[in-house]
Coordinates of C-alpha atoms in Angstrom, one line a residue:
M1 CA 24.5 58.2 36.8
A2 CA 25.5 61.4 35.1
G3 CA 26.7 59.4 32.1
E4 CA 23.4 57.7 31.7
Q5 CA 21.6 60.7 31.7
K6 CA 23.9 62.4 29.1
S7 CA 23.4 59.2 26.9
K8 CA 19.9 59.5 27.3
A9 CA 20.0 63.0 26.1
K10 CA 22.0 62.3 23.0
M11 CA 19.6 59.3 22.2
E12 CA 16.6 61.6 22.6
Q13 CA 17.9 64.3 20.4
A14 CA 19.0 61.6 17.7
K15 CA 15.6 59.9 17.8
G16 CA 14.0 63.4 17.6
K17 CA 16.1 64.3 14.5
A18 CA 15.3 61.1 12.8
K19 CA 11.4 61.5 13.4
E20 CA 11.6 65.1 12.0
T21 CA 13.6 64.2 8.9
V22 CA 11.3 61.1 8.3
G23 CA 8.3 63.5 9.1
R24 CA 9.6 66.1 6.7
A25 CA 10.3 63.5 3.9
V26 CA 6.7 61.8 3.9
G27 CA 4.9 65.3 4.5
N28 CA 3.8 64.2 8.1
E29 CA 3.4 67.4 10.2
K30 CA 2.7 65.4 13.4
L31 CA 5.8 63.4 13.2
E32 CA 7.7 66.4 12.3
A33 CA 6.6 68.1 15.3
E34 CA 7.0 65.2 17.6
G35 CA 10.7 65.0 16.4
R36 CA 11.0 68.6 17.3
V37 CA 9.5 67.9 20.7
D38 CA 12.0 64.9 21.3
Q39 CA 15.1 66.8 20.3
A40 CA 13.9 69.5 22.8
K41 CA 13.6 67.1 25.6
G42 CA 17.2 65.9 24.8
D43 CA 18.4 69.5 24.7
A44 CA 17.0 70.3 28.2
R45 CA 18.3 67.0 29.8
Q46 CA 21.9 67.7 28.3
A47 CA 21.8 71.5 29.7
K48 CA 20.7 70.0 33.0
E49 CA 23.6 67.6 33.3
K50 CA 26.0 70.3 31.9
T51 CA 24.9 72.5 34.8
K52 CA 25.3 69.7 37.4
D53 CA 28.8 69.2 36.2
V54 CA 29.6 72.8 36.7
F55 CA 28.4 72.8 40.2
K56 CA 30.1 69.5 41.0
H57 CA 33.6 70.9 40.1

């Protein structure tokens, strides 16, 4: 389960970075903002998983 969550976090971060880059390239501020939100979600999920790993060991 933890590995699945970690991979979801990486996917959200990558998806967010792609959205942000495309939004910036085409001048779409909404898409750029959505990308930043997706990256933040991925960062939060990754931090949660790292915290769980620390307490597991």
